[in-house]
Amino acid sequence: MVLTVKEQREQMMEELRKGICEVTFTKVNGDKRVASATLSTNHVPEQPNTATYSDGQPKTRKVNEETVVFWDMNKEGFRSFRVDSVIAFERLTGVGVKDGETQPDQND
């Protein structure tokens, strides 16, 4: 069964939330890029939402279902890739565990 781009994106987002993933993709300019990516709360620093409208309401962005925004462990900032540009995707670490820590017992 072939997954839709939306389904592929959701699977990638789920893996990124669980730990660090190595993602190889083609950038818009045609260059190949390998990123250590995550969305795990153990690795992504807390980000205050400081963007506001003149009336004080916070600005929000519409989700682009064809891209994935991730925390780049090496560049220490948010980056993104297009789902259809991914060449390889592999999770490297466990369920939200910081590097060097042991994985929690799944039976607890």
Short mmCIF file of C-alpha atoms in Angstrom, two decimals:
data_model
loop_
_atom_site.label_atom_id
_atom_site.label_comp_id
_atom_site.label_asym_id
_atom_site.label_seq_id
_atom_site.Cartn_x
_atom_site.Cartn_y
_atom_site.Cartn_z
CA MET A 1 0.00 0.00 0.00
CA VAL A 2 1.32 3.43 -0.95
CA LEU A 3 0.98 6.12 1.71
CA THR A 4 -0.20 9.62 0.90
CA VAL A 5 2.12 12.57 1.57
CA LYS A 6 -0.04 13.44 4.60
CA GLU A 7 0.30 9.89 5.98
CA GLN A 8 4.06 9.87 5.35
CA ARG A 9 4.36 13.22 7.12
CA GLU A 10 2.43 11.94 10.15
CA GLN A 11 4.67 8.85 10.42
CA MET A 12 7.81 11.02 10.22
CA MET A 13 6.45 13.46 12.82
CA GLU A 14 5.68 10.56 15.17
CA GLU A 15 9.23 9.20 14.85
CA LEU A 16 10.72 12.67 15.35
CA ARG A 17 8.71 13.08 18.56
CA LYS A 18 10.13 9.77 19.87
CA GLY A 19 13.80 10.63 19.41
CA ILE A 20 16.56 11.68 17.02
CA CYS A 21 16.27 10.66 13.39
CA GLU A 22 18.74 10.80 10.53
CA VAL A 23 16.95 12.34 7.57
CA THR A 24 18.49 12.48 4.10
CA PHE A 25 16.67 14.73 1.67
CA THR A 26 17.16 16.86 -1.42
CA LYS A 27 17.10 20.58 -0.75
CA VAL A 28 15.14 22.92 -3.04
CA ASN A 29 18.42 23.95 -4.74
CA GLY A 30 19.15 20.29 -5.57
CA ASP A 31 21.82 19.68 -2.90
CA LYS A 32 21.61 16.50 -0.83
CA ARG A 33 21.46 17.10 2.93
CA VAL A 34 21.71 14.76 5.92
CA ALA A 35 20.25 16.11 9.15
CA SER A 36 20.08 14.89 12.75
CA ALA A 37 16.46 15.82 13.34
CA THR A 38 14.08 15.65 16.30
CA LEU A 39 10.90 16.99 17.83
CA SER A 40 11.50 15.26 21.17
CA THR A 41 10.80 17.60 24.08
CA ASN A 42 14.00 16.29 25.70
CA HIS A 43 16.07 17.83 22.92
CA VAL A 44 14.16 20.87 21.64
CA PRO A 45 14.65 23.97 23.81
CA GLU A 46 11.46 25.68 24.93
CA GLN A 47 10.51 28.35 22.40
CA PRO A 48 8.48 31.33 23.58
CA ASN A 49 5.96 32.65 21.07
CA THR A 50 6.97 36.30 20.85
CA ALA A 51 5.30 37.07 17.53
CA THR A 52 2.09 39.01 18.10
CA TYR A 53 -0.34 41.15 16.15
CA SER A 54 -0.79 44.81 17.11
CA ASP A 55 -3.79 43.83 19.28
CA GLY A 56 -1.56 41.48 21.33
CA GLN A 57 -2.94 38.24 19.90
CA PRO A 58 -0.25 35.63 19.09
CA LYS A 59 0.57 35.00 15.44
CA THR A 60 0.17 31.45 14.21
CA ARG A 61 1.11 29.76 10.96
CA LYS A 62 -0.98 27.48 8.83
CA VAL A 63 0.44 23.95 8.76
CA ASN A 64 1.88 22.96 5.39
CA GLU A 65 1.03 19.27 5.06
CA GLU A 66 3.82 18.76 2.50
CA THR A 67 6.67 19.85 4.80
CA VAL A 68 8.10 18.78 8.14
CA VAL A 69 9.58 21.35 10.53
CA PHE A 70 12.23 19.83 12.82
CA TRP A 71 14.90 20.79 15.34
CA ASP A 72 18.35 20.33 13.76
CA MET A 73 20.63 18.90 16.44
CA ASN A 74 23.80 20.08 14.66
CA LYS A 75 22.69 23.57 13.61
CA GLU A 76 20.72 24.07 16.85
CA GLY A 77 17.76 25.63 15.12
CA PHE A 78 14.53 24.80 13.36
CA ARG A 79 14.75 23.69 9.75
CA SER A 80 12.32 22.00 7.36
CA PHE A 81 12.17 19.56 4.48
CA ARG A 82 9.57 18.59 1.91
CA VAL A 83 8.13 15.11 2.49
CA ASP A 84 8.47 14.22 -1.19
CA SER A 85 12.20 15.10 -1.12
CA VAL A 86 13.15 12.50 1.51
CA ILE A 87 15.66 9.92 0.32
CA ALA A 88 16.14 8.10 3.65
CA PHE A 89 14.63 8.37 7.14
CA GLU A 90 15.83 6.40 10.17
CA ARG A 91 15.28 6.86 13.91
CA LEU A 92 18.58 6.67 15.77
CA THR A 93 17.61 7.04 19.44
CA GLY A 94 14.88 5.70 21.72
CA VAL A 95 11.61 7.07 22.93
CA GLY A 96 12.47 10.66 23.85
CA VAL A 97 15.66 9.61 25.61
CA LYS A 98 18.57 12.03 25.76
CA ASP A 99 21.82 10.78 24.27
CA GLY A 100 23.74 8.72 26.82
CA GLU A 101 20.69 7.96 28.97
CA THR A 102 19.15 4.51 29.22
CA GLN A 103 15.78 3.87 27.71
CA PRO A 104 12.88 3.63 30.18
CA ASP A 105 11.57 0.14 30.92
CA GLN A 106 8.64 -0.43 28.58
CA ASN A 107 6.93 -2.67 31.19
CA ASP A 108 6.52 0.11 33.81
#
